[in-house]
CSV table of C-alpha atoms and ligand atoms in Angstrom, one decimal:
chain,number,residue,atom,x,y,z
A,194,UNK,CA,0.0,0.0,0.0
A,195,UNK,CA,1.1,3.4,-0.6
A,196,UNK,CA,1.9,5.9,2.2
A,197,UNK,CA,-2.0,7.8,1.9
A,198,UNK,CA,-3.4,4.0,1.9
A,199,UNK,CA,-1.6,2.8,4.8
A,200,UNK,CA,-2.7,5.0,6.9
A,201,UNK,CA,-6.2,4.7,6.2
A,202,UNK,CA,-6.5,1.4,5.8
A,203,UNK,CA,-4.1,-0.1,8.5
A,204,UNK,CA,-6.9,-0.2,11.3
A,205,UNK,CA,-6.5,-2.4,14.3
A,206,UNK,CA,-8.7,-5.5,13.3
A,207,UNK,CA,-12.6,-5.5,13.8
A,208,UNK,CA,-14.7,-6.3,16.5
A,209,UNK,CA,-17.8,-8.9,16.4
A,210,UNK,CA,-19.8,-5.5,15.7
A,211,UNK,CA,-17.8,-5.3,11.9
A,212,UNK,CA,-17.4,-1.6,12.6
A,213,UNK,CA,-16.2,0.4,9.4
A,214,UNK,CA,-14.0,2.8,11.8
A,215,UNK,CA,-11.4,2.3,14.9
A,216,UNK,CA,-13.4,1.7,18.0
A,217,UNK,CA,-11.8,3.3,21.4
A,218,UNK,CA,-10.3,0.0,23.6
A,219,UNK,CA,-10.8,2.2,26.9
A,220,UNK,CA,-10.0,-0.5,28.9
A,221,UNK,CA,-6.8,-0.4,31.3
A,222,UNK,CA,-6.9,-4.7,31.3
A,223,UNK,CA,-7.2,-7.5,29.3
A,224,UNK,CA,-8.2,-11.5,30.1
A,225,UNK,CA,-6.8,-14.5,29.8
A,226,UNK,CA,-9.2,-17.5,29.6
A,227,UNK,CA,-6.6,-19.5,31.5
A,228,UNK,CA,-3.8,-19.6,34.4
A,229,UNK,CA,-1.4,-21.3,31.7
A,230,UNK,CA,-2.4,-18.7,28.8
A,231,UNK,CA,-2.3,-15.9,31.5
A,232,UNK,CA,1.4,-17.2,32.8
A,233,UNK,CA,3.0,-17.8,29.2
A,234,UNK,CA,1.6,-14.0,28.0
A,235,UNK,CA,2.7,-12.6,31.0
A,236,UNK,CA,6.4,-14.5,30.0
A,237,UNK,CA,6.1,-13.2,27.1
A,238,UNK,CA,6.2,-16.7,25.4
A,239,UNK,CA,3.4,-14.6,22.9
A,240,UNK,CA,2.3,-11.1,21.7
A,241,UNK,CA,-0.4,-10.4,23.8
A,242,UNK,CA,-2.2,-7.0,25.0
A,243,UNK,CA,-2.0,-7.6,29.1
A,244,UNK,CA,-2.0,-4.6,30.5
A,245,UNK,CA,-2.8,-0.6,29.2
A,246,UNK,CA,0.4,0.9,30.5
A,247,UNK,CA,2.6,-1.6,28.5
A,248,UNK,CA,0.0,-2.0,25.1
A,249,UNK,CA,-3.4,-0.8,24.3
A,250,UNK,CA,-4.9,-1.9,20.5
A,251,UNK,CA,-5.1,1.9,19.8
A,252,UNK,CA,-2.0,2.7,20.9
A,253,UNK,CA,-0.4,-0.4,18.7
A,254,UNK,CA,-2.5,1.0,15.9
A,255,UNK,CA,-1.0,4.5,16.2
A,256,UNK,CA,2.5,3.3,16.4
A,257,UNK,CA,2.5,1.2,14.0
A,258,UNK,CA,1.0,3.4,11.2
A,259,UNK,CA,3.8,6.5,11.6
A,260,UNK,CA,6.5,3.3,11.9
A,261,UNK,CA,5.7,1.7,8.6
A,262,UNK,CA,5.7,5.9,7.4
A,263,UNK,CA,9.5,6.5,8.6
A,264,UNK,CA,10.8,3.1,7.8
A,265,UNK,CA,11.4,2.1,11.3
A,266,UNK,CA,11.0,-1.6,12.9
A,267,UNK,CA,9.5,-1.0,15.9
A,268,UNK,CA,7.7,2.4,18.0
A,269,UNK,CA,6.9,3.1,21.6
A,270,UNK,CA,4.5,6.0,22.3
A,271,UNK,CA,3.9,8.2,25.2
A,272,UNK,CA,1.7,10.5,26.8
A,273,UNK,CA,4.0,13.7,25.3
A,274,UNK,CA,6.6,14.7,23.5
A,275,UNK,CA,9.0,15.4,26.2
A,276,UNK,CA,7.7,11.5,28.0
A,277,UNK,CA,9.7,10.6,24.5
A,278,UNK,CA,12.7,12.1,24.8
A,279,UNK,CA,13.0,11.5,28.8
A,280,UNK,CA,12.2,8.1,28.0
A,281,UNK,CA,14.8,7.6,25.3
A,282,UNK,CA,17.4,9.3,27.6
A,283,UNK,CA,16.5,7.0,30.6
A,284,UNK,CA,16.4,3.8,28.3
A,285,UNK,CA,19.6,4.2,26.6
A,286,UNK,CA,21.7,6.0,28.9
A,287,UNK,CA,23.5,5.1,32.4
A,288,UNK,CA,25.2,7.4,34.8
A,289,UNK,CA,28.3,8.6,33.6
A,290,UNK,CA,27.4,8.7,30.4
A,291,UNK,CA,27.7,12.2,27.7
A,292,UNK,CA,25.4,13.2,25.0
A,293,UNK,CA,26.7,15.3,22.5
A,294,UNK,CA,23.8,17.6,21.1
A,295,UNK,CA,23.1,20.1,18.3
A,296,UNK,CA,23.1,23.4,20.8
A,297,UNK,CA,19.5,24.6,19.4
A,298,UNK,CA,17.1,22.5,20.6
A,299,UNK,CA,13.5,22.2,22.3
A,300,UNK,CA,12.8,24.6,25.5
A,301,UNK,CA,12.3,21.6,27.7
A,302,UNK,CA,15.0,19.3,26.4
A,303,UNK,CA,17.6,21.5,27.3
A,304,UNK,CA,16.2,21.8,30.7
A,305,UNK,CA,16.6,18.2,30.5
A,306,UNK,CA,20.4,18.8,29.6
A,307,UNK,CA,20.9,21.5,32.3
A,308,UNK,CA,18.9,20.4,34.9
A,309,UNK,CA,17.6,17.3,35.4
A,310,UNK,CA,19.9,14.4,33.3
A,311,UNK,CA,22.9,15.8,35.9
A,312,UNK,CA,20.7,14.2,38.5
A,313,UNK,CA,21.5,11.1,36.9
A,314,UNK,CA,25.0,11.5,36.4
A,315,UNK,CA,24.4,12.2,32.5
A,316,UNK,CA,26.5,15.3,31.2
A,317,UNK,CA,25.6,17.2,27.7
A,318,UNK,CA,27.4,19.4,25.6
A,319,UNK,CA,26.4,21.5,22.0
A,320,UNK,CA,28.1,21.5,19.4
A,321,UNK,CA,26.9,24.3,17.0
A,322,UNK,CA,24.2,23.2,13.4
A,323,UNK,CA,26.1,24.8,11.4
A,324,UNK,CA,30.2,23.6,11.9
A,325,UNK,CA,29.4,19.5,12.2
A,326,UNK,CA,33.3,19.3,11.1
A,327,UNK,CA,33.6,20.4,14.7
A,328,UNK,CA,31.7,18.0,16.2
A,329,UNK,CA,34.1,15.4,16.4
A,330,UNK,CA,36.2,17.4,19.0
A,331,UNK,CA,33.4,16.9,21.4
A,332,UNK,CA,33.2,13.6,21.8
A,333,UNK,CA,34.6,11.5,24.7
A,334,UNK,CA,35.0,8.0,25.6
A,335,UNK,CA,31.9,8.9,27.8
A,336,UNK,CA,29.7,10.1,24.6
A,337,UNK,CA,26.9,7.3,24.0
A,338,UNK,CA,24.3,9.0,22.1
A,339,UNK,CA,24.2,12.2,19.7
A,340,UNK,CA,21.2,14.7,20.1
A,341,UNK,CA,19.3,16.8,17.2
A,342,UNK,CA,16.5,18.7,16.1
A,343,UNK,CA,16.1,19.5,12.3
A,344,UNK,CA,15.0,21.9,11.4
A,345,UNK,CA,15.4,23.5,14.3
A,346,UNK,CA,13.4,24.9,17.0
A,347,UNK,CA,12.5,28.3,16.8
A,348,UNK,CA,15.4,29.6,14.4
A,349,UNK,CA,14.7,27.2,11.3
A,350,UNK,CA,18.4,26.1,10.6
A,351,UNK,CA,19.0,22.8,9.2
A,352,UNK,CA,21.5,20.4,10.2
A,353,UNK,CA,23.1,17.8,7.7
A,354,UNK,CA,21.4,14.7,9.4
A,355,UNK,CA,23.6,12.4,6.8
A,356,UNK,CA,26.6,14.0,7.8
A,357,UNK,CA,26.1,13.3,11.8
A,358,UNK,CA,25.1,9.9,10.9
A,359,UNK,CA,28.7,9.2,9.5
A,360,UNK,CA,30.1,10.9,12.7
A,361,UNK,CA,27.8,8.9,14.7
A,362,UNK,CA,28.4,5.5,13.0
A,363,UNK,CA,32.2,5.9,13.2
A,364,UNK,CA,32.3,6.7,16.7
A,365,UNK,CA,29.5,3.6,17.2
A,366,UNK,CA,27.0,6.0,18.8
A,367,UNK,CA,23.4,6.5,19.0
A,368,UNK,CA,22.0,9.2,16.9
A,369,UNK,CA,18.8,10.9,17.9
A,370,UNK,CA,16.9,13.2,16.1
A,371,UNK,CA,13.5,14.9,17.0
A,372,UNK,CA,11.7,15.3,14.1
A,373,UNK,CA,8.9,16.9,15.2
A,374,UNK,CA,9.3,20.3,12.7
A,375,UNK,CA,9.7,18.1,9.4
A,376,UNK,CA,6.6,15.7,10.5
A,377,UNK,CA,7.1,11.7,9.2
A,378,UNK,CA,5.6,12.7,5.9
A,379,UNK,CA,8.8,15.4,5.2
A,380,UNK,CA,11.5,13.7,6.6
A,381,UNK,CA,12.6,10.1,7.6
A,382,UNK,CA,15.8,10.3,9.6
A,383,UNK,CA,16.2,6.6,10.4
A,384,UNK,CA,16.3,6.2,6.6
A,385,UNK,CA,19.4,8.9,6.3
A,386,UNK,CA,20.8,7.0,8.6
A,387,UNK,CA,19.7,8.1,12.2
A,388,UNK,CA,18.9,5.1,14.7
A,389,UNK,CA,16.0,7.0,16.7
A,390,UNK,CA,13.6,9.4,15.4
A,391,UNK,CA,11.3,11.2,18.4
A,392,UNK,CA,8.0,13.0,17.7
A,393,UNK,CA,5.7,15.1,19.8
A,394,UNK,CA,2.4,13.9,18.2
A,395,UNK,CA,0.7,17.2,19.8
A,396,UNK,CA,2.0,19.5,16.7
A,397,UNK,CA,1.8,18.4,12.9
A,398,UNK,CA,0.7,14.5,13.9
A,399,UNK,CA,-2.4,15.9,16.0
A,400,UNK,CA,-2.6,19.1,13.5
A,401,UNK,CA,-5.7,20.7,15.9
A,402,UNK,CA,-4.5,21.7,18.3
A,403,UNK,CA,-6.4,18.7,20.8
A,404,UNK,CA,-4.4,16.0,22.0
A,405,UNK,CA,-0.9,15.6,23.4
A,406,UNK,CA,1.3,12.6,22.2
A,407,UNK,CA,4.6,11.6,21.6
A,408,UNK,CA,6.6,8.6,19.8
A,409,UNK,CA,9.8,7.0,19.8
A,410,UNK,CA,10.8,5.1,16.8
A,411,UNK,CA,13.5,2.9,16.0
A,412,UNK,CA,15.7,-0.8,15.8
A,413,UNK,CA,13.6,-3.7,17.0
A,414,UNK,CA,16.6,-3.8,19.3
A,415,UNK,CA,16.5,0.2,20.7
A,416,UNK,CA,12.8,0.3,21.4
A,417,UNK,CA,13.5,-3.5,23.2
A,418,UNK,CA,15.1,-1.1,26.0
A,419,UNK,CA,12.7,1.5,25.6
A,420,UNK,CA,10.0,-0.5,26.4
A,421,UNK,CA,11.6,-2.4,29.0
A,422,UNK,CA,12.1,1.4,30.6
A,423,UNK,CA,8.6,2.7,30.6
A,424,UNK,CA,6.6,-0.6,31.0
A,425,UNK,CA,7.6,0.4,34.3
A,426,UNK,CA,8.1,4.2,34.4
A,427,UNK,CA,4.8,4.7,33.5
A,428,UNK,CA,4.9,7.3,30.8
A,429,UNK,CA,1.7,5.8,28.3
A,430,UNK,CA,-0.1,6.8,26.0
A,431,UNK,CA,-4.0,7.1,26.6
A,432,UNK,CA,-6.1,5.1,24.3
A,433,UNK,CA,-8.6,8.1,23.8
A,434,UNK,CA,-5.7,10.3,22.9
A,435,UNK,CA,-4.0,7.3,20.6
A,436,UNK,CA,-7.5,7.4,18.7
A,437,UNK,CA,-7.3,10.7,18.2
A,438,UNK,CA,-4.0,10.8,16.7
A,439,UNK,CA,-4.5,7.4,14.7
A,440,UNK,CA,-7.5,9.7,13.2
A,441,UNK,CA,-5.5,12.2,12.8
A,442,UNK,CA,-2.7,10.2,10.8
A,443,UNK,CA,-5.6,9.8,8.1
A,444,UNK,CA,-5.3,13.2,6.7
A,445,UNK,CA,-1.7,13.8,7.5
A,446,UNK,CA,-0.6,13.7,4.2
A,447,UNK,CA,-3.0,16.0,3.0
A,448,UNK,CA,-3.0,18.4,5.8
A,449,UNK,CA,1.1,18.6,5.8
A,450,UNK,CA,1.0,19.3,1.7
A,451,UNK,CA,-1.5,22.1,2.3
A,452,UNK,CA,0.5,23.6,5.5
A,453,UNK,CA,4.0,23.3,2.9
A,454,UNK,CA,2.3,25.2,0.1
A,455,UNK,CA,0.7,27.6,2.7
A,456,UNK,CA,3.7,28.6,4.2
A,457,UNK,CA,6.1,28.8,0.8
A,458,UNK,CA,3.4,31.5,-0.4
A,459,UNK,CA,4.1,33.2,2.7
A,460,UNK,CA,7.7,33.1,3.1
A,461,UNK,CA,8.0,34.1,-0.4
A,462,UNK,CA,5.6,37.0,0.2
A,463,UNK,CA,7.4,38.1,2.9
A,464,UNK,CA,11.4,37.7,1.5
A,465,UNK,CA,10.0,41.0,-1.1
A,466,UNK,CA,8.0,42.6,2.0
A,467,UNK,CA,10.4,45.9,2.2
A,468,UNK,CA,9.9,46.3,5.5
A,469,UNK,CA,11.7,42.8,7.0
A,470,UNK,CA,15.2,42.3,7.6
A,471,UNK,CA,15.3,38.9,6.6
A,472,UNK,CA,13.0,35.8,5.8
A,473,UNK,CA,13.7,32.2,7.0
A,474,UNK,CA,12.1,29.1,5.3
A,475,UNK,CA,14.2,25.7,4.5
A,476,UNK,CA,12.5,25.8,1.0
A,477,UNK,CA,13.5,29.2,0.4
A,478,UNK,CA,16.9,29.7,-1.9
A,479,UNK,CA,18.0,32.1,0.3
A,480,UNK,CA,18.2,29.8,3.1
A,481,UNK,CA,21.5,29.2,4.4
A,482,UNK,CA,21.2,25.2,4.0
A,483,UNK,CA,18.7,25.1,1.3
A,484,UNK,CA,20.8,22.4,-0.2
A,485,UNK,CA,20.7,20.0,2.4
A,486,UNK,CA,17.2,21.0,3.2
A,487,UNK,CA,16.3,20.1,-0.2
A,488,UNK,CA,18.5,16.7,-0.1
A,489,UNK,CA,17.0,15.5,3.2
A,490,UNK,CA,13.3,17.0,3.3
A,491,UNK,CA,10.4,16.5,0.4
A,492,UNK,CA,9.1,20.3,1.4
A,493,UNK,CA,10.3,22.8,3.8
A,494,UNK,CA,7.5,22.5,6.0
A,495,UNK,CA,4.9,24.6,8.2
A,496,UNK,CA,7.4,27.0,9.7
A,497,UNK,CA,8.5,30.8,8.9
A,498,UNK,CA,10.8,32.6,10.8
A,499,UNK,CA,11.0,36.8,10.3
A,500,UNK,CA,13.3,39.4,11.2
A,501,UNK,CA,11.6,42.6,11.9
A,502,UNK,CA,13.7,45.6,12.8
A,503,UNK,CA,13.3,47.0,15.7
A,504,UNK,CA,13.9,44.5,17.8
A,505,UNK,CA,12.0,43.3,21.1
A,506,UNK,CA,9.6,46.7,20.9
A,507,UNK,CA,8.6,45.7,17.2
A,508,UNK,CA,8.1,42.2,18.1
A,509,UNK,CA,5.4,42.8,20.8
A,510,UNK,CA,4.0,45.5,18.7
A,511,UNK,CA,3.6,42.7,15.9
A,512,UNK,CA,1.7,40.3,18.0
A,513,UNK,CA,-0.5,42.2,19.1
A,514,UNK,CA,-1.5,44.2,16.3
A,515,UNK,CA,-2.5,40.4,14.5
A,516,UNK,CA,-6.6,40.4,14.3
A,517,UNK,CA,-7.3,36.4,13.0
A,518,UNK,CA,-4.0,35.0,14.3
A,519,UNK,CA,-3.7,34.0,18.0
A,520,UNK,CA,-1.0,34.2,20.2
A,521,UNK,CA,-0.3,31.0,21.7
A,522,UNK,CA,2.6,28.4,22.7
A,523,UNK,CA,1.4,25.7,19.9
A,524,UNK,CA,2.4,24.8,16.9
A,525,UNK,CA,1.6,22.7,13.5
A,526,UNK,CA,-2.2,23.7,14.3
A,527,UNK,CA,-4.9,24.1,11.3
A,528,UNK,CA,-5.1,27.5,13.0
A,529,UNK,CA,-1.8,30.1,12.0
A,530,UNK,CA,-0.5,30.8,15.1
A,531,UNK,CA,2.2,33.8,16.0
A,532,UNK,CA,4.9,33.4,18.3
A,533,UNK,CA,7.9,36.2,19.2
A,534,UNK,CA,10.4,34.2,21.1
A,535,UNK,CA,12.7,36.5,22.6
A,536,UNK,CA,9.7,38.1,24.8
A,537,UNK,CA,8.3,34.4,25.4
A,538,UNK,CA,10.1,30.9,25.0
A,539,UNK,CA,13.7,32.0,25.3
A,540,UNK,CA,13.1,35.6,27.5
A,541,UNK,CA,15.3,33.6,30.0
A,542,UNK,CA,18.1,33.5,28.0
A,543,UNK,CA,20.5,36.5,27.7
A,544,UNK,CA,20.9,38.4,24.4
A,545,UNK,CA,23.7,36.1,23.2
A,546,UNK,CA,22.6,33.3,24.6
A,547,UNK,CA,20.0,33.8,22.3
A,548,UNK,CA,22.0,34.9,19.2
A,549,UNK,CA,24.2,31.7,19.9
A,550,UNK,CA,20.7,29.3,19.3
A,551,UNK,CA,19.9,31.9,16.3
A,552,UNK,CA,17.0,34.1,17.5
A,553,UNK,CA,17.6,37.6,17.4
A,554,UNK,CA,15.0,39.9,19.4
A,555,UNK,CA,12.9,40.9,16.5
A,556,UNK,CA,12.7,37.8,15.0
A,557,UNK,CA,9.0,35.9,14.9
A,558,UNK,CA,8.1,32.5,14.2
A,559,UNK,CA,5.1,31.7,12.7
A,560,UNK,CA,3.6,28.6,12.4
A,561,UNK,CA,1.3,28.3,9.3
A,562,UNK,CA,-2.1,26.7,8.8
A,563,UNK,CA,-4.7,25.6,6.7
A,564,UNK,CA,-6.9,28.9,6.5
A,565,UNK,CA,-7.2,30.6,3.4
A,566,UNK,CA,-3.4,31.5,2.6
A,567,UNK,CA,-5.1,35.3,1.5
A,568,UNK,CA,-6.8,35.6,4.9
A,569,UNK,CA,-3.4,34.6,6.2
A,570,UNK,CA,-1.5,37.2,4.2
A,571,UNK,CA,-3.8,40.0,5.0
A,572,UNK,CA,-3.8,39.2,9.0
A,573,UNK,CA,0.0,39.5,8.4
A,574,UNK,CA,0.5,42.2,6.0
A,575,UNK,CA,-1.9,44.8,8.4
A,576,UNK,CA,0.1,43.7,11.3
A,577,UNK,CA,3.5,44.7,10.0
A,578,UNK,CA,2.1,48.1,8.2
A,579,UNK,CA,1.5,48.5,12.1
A,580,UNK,CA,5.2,48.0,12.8
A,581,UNK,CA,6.7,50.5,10.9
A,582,UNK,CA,5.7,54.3,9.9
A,583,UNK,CA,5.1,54.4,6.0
A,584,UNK,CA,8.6,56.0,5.0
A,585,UNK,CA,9.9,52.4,6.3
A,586,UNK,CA,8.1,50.8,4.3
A,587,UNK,CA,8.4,52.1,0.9
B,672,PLP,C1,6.7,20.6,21.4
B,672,PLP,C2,8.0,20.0,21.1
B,672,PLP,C3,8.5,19.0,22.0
B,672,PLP,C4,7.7,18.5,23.2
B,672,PLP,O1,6.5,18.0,22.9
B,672,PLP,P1,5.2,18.0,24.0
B,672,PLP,O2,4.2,17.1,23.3
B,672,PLP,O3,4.8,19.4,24.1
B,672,PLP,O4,5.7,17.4,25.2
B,672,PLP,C5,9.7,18.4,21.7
B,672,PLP,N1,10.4,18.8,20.6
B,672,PLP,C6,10.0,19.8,19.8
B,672,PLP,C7,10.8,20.2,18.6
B,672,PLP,C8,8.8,20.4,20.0
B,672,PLP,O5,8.3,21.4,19.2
């Protein structure tokens, strides 16, 4: 089947009632019609569904849909994103042990870095998306696993996922990448040659703006030691939520194309807007790494990062002079959504803490959706005329 087909069509297997669609197996247990059948499941002598917190048939369903979709073996999925990527730490690392990472990534996951992993005994350092050659420098007889995010998180850089591969397979280390911006459909890093690829199902996967989720995909062998990890950590997937996002995976396809093609018209829009200093968009041939983007991704995604000048000031005054467009803290929603991360996400950081992860203060991320894309513009276009006084502007 093809990739629009699969997803469809690859439906965890019927009741007695011969529904047509998924029913919701809200059920936290499952029986055994014997002691013997119940001891050899519980051995795992057979695939069996024995308990919610380890399997649930709409949680297999979900899995195994976006697995088939990135080309991996085996999946695990969680109640987040970051249940993914703290469960793929605590699975595959021991204390003692370093993870090299790309030095822009997710809010959380470097609070992860800084914060919680030394707990553990687990050290991190960055090394920076756009100098991999200097990666190799980094790593220590203590580095297991290498950490990315591409594109990344809010600034919109690309990192050569091929090239860390080959750093990663010489050094015989794991390879992680959240893929969360590119969405299954855009990107498949296992198949450039990553051994992990982590998801927060809440963005793209979900697409409105509902349910949480997260996934961790990889080896037969990695997710062996995943699952060993949260069967008893705890950090599940609900079945109500896994039906959402199985539903959701039906027009994923669709909705990603639209969200590409959506946000190209924009970004290009905006690179001959007078008034910006400078438009980001992995599809865009001013990008910085459009080449890679172009040899690793199908489409450059739902994402569009701005410069405006005038810095922090401009920024708020941007936000809120938007009439259809929302501020809030999601992303990959059927609704456009706004963000200005200096003011918001990364206000913590210092100035140059901030330039070093590649967001200057007037820069804005917008994350595009599936309205109109002339509604879109025009919510836009008002609120930057707002920005600036008219001699600016022409
Ligand atoms: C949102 C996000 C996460 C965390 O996902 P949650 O579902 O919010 O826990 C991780 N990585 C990236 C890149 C994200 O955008």
């Amino acid at each position: 089947m093809r990739e629009e087909t699969f997803l469809i069509r690859n439906q965890h297997e019927q009741t007695s009632a011969k529904e047509h669609t998924v029913p919701i197996y809200f059920t936290s247990s499952y029986t055994f019609d014997s002691a013997e059948e119940m001891r050899s499941k519980f051995a795992e002598e057979e695939e069996s569904f024995l308990y919610s917190r380890y399997s649930n048939p709409n949680v297999d369903e979900f899995i195994s849909k976006v697995a088939h979709l990135e080309g991996a073996e085996s999946g695990w999925a969680t109640a987040t994103g970051m249940a993914s990527v703290f469960t793929t730490f605590g699975a595959l690392l021991d204390a003692g042990d370093h993870v090299l990472s790309s030095r822009s990534i997710f809010g959380s996951t470097h609070k992860l870095f800084t914060e919680i992993l030394p707990r553990f005994g687990i050290t991190a350092s960055y090394g920076s998306y756009d100098d991999v050659d200097a990666w190799e420098a980094l790593i220590t007889t203590a580095t297991k696993c290498i950490y990315i995010e591409s594109p990344t998180n809010p600034a919109l850089d690309i990192i050569d996922v091929r090239k860390v591969a080959a750093l990663a397979e010489k050094h015989n280390l794991i390879l992680v990448v959240d893929n969360c911006f590119a969405t299954p459909v855009l990107q498949q890093p296992i198949k450039l040659g990553a051994h992990i690829s982590i998801h927060s199902a809440t963005k793209f996967i979900d697409g409105q703006g509902r349910a949480m989720g997260g996934l961790i995909l990889g080896s037969n062998e990695l997710i062996e030691k995943v699952k060993a990890f949260a069967r008893h950590t705890g950090p599940a997937l609900s079945p109500f939520n896994a039906w959402i996002l199985s539903k959701s995976l039906e027009t994923l396809s669709l909705r990603v194309e639209k969200h590409c093609s959506n946000a190209l018209e924009i970004a290009t829009r905006l690179e001959k807007h007078k008034a910006l200093r400078s438009v980001k968009y992995p599809f865009l041939k001013s990008h910085k790494e459009y080449e890679i983007a172009v040899s690793q991704m199908h489409a450059g995604g739902g994402l569009v990062g701005f410069e405006l000048e005038g810095g922090l000031e401009a920024g708020k005054k941007f936000l809120d002079a938007l009439k259809m467009i929302k501020l809030t803290a999601n992303l990959g929603d059927v609704r456009t959504i706004a963000t200005h991360p200096a003011s918001t996400t990364h206000s913590k950081l210092t100035p140059e803490q901030r330039a070093e992860v590649g967001i200057t203060d007037g820069f804005i991320r917008i994350s595009v959706g599936l309205e109109h894309v002339e509604d879109i513009w025009e919510d836009i276009e008002q609120a930057l005329a707002k920005c600036f006084t008219t001699s600016q502007v022409f």
